[in-house]
Coordinates of N, CA, C and O in Angstrom, one line a residue:
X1 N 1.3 -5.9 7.4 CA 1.8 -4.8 6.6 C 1.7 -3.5 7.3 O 0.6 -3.2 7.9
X2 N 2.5 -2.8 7.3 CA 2.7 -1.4 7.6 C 1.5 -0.3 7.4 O 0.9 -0.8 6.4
X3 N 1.0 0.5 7.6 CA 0.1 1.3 7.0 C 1.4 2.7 6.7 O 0.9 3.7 6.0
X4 N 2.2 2.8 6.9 CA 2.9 3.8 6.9 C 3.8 4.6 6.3 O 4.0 5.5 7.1
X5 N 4.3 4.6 5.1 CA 5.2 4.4 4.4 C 6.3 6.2 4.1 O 6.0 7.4 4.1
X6 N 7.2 5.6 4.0 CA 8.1 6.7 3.9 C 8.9 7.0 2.8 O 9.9 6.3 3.0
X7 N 9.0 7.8 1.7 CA 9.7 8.0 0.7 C 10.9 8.9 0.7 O 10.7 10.0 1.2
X8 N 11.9 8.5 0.3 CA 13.3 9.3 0.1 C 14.8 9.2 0.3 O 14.9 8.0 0.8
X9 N 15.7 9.7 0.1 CA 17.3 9.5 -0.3 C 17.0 8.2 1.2 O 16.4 8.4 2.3
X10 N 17.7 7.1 0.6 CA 18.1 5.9 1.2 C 18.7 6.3 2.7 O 18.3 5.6 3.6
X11 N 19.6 7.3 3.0 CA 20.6 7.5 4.1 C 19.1 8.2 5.2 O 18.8 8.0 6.4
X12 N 18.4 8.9 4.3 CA 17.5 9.7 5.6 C 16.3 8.6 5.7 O 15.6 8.8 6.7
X13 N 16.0 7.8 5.0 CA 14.8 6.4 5.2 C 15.3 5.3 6.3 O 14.8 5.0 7.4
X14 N 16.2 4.9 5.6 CA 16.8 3.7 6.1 C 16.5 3.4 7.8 O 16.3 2.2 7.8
X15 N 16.3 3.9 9.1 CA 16.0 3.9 10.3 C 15.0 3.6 10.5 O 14.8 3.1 11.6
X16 N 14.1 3.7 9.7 CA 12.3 4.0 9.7 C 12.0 2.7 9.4 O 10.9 2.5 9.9
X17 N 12.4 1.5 8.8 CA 12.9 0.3 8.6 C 12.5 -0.3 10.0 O 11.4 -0.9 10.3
X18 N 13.5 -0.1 10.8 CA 13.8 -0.4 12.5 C 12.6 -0.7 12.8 O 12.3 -1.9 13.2
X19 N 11.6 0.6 12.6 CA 10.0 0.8 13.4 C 9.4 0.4 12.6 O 8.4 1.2 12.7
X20 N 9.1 -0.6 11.6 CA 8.4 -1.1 11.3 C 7.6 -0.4 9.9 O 6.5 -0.8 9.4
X21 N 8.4 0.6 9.4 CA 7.9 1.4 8.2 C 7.9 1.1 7.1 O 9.1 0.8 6.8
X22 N 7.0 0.9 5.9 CA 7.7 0.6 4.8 C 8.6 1.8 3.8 O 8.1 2.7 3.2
X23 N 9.9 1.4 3.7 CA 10.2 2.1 2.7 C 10.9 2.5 1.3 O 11.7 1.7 0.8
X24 N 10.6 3.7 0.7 CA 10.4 3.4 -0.7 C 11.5 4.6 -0.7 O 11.5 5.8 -0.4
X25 N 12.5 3.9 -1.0 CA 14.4 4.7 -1.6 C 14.3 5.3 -2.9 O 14.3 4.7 -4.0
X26 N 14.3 6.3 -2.7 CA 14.3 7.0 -4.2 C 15.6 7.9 -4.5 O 16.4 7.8 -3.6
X27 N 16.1 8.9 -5.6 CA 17.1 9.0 -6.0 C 16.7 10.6 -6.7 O 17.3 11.7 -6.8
X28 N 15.4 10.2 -7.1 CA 15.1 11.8 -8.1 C 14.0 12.1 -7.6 O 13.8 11.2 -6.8
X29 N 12.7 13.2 -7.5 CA 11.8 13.7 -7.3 C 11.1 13.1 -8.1 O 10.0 12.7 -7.6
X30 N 11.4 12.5 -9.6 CA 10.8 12.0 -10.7 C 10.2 10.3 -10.1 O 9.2 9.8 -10.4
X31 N 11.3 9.8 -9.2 CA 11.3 8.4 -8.5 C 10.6 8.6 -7.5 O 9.9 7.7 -7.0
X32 N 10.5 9.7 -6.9 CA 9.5 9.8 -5.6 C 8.1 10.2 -6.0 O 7.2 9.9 -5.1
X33 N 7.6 10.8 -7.2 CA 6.1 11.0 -7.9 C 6.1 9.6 -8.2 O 4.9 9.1 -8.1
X34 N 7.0 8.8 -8.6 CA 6.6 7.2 -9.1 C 6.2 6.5 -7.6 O 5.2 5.9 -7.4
X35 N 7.2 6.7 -6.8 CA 6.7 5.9 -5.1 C 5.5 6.1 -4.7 O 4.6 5.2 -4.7
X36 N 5.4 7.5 -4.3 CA 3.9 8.1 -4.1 C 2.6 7.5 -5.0 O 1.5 7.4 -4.4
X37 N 2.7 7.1 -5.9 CA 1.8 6.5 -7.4 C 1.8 4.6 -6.6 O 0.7 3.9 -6.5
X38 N 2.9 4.1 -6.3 CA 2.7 3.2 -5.7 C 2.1 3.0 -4.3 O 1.1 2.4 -4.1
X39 N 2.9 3.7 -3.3 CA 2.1 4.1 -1.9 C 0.2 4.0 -2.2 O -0.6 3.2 -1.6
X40 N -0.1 5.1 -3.1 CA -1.6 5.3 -3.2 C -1.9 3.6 -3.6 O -2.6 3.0 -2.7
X41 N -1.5 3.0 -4.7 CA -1.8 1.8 -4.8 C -1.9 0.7 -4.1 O -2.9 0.0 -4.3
X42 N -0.8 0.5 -3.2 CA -0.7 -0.6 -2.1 C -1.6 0.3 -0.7 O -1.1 0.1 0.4
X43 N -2.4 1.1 -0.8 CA -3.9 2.0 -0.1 C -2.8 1.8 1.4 O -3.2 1.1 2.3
X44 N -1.5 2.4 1.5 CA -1.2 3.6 2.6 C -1.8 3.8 3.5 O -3.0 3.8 3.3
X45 N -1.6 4.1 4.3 CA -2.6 5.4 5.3 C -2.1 6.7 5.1 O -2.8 7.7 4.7
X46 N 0.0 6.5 5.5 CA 0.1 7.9 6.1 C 1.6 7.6 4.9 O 2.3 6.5 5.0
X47 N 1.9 8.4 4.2 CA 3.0 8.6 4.1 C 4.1 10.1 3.8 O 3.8 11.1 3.2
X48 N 5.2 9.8 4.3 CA 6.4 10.6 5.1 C 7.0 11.2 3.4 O 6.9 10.3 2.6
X49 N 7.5 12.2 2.9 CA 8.2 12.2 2.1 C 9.3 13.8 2.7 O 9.0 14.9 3.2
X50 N 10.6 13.1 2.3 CA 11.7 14.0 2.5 C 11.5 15.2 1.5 O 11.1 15.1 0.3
X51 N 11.8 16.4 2.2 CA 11.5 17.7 1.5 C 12.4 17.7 0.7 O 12.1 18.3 -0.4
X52 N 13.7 17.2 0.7 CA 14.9 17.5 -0.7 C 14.1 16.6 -1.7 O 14.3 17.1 -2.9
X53 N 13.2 15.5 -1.7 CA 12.9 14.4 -2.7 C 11.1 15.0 -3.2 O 10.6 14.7 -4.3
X54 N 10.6 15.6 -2.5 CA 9.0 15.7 -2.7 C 8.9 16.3 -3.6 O 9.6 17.3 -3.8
X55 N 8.1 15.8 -4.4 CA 7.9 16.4 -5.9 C 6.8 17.8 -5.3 O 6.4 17.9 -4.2
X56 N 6.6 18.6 -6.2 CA 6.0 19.9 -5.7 C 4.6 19.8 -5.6 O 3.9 19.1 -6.2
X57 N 4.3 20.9 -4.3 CA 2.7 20.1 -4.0 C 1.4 20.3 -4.8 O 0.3 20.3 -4.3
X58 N 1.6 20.6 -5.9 CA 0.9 20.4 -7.3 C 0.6 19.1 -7.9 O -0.4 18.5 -8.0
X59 N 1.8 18.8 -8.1 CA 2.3 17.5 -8.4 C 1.7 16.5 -7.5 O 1.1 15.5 -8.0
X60 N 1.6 16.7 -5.8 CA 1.5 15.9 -5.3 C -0.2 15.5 -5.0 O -0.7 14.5 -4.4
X61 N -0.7 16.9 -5.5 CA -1.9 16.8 -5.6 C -2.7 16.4 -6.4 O -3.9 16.2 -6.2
X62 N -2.1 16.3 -7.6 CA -2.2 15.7 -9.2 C -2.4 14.4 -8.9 O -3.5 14.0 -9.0
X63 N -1.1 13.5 -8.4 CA -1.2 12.3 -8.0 C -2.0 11.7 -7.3 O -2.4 10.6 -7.6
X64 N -2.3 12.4 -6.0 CA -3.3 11.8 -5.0 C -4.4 11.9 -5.5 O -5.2 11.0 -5.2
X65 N -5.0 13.0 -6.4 CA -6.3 13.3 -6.4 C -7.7 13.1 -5.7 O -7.8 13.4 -4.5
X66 N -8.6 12.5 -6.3 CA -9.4 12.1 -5.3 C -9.8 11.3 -4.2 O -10.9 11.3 -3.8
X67 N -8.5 10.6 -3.7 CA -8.2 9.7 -2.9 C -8.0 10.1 -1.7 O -7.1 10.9 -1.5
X68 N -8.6 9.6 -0.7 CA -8.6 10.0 0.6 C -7.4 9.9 1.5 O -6.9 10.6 2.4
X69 N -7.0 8.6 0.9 CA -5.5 8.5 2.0 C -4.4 8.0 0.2 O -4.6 7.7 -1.0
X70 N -3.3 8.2 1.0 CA -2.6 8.3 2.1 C -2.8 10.0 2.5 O -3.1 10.8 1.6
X71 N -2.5 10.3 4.0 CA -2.2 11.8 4.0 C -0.4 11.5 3.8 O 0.4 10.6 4.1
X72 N -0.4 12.9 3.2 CA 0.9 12.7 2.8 C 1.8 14.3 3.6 O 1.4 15.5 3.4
X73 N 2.9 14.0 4.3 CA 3.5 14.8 5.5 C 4.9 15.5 4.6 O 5.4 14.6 3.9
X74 N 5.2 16.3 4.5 CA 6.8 16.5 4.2 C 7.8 16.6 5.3 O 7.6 17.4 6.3
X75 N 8.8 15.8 5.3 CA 9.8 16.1 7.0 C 10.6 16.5 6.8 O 10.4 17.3 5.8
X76 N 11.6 16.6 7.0 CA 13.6 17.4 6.6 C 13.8 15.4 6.8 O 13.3 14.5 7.4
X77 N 14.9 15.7 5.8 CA 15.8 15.0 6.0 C 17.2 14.8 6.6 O 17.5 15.8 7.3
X78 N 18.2 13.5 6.5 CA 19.3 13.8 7.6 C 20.1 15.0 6.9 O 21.2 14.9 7.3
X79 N 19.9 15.7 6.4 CA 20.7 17.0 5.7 C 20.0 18.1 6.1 O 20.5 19.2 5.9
X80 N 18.9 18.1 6.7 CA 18.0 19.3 7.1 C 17.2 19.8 6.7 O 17.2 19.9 5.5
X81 N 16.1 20.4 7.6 CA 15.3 21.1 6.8 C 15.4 22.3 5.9 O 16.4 23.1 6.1
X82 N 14.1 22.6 4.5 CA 14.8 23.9 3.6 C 13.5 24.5 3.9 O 13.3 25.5 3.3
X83 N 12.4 24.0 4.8 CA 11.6 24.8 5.0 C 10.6 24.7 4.4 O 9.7 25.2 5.1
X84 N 10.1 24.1 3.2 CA 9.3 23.4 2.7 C 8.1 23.0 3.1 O 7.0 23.4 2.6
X85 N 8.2 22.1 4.3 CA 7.1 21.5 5.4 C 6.7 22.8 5.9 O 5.6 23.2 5.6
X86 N 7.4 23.7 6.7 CA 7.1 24.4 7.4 C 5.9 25.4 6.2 O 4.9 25.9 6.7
X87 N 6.1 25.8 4.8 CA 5.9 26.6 3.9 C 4.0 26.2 3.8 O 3.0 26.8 4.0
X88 N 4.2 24.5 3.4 CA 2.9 23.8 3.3 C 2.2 23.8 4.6 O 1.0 23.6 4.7
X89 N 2.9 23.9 5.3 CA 1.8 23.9 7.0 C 1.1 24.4 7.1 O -0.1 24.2 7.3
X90 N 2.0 26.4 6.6 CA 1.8 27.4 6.9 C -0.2 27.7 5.5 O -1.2 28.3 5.7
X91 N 0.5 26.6 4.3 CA -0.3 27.4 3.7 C -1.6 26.6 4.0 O -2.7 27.2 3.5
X92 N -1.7 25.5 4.6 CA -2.7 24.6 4.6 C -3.7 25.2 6.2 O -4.9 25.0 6.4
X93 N -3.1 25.8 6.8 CA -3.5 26.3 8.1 C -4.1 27.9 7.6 O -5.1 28.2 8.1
X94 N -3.5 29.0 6.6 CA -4.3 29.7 6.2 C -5.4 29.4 5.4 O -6.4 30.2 5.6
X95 N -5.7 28.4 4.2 CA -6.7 27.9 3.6 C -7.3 27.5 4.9 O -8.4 28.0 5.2
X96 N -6.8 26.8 5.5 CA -8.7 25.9 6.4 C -9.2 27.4 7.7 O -10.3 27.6 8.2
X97 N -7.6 28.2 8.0 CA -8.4 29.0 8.9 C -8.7 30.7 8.5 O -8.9 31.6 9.3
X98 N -8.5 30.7 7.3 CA -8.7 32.1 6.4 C -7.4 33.0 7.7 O -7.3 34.2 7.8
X99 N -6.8 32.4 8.2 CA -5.7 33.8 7.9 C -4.4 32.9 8.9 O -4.6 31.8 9.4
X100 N -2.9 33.6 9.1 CA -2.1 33.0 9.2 C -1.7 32.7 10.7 O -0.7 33.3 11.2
X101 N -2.2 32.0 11.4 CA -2.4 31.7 12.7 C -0.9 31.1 13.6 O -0.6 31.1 14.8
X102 N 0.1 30.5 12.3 CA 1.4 30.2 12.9 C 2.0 31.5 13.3 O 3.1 31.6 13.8

């Protein structure tokens, strides 16, 4: 089994297949907080979620809670990035280094 998993619109997952990833096609943000809820279940390592599909990272912190894995990544999808990932990098690199180092 995969440790890997990747959530989002079928067209931007589908490749990730090829390499050996498992993945979880979703349709709404609502379907990808439900993926993510399974991912933690079937204990993940790492999982991928497309920034048009990622439920907000409240949400996503809600879900994971105290659980150590999966780490969970935001990427662009085959439609592109909206910046998202880059927004969470930014804010996760000022929390751990008290100021904005990107």
């Amino acid at each position: 089994m995969s440790e890997i998993a990747m959530i989002g619109d079928r067209d931007s997952i589908l490749g990730f297949k090829a390499l050996g990833v498992a993945i979880f096609p979703v349709n709404t943000k609502n379907e990808s907080a439900e993926a993510l809820q399974e991912v933690i279940e079937q204990e993940y390592k790492v999982a991928f979620i497309t920034e048009q599909m990622a439920p907000s990272p409240e949400e996503i912190a809600n879900i994971i809670g105290d659980n150590t894995f999966p780490v969970v990544t935001m990427v662009p999808s085959n439609r592109g990035s909206t910046g998202l990932a880059m927004q969470r990098l930014q804010m996760l690199v000022r929390k751990a280094a008290g100021a904005d180092i990107l």
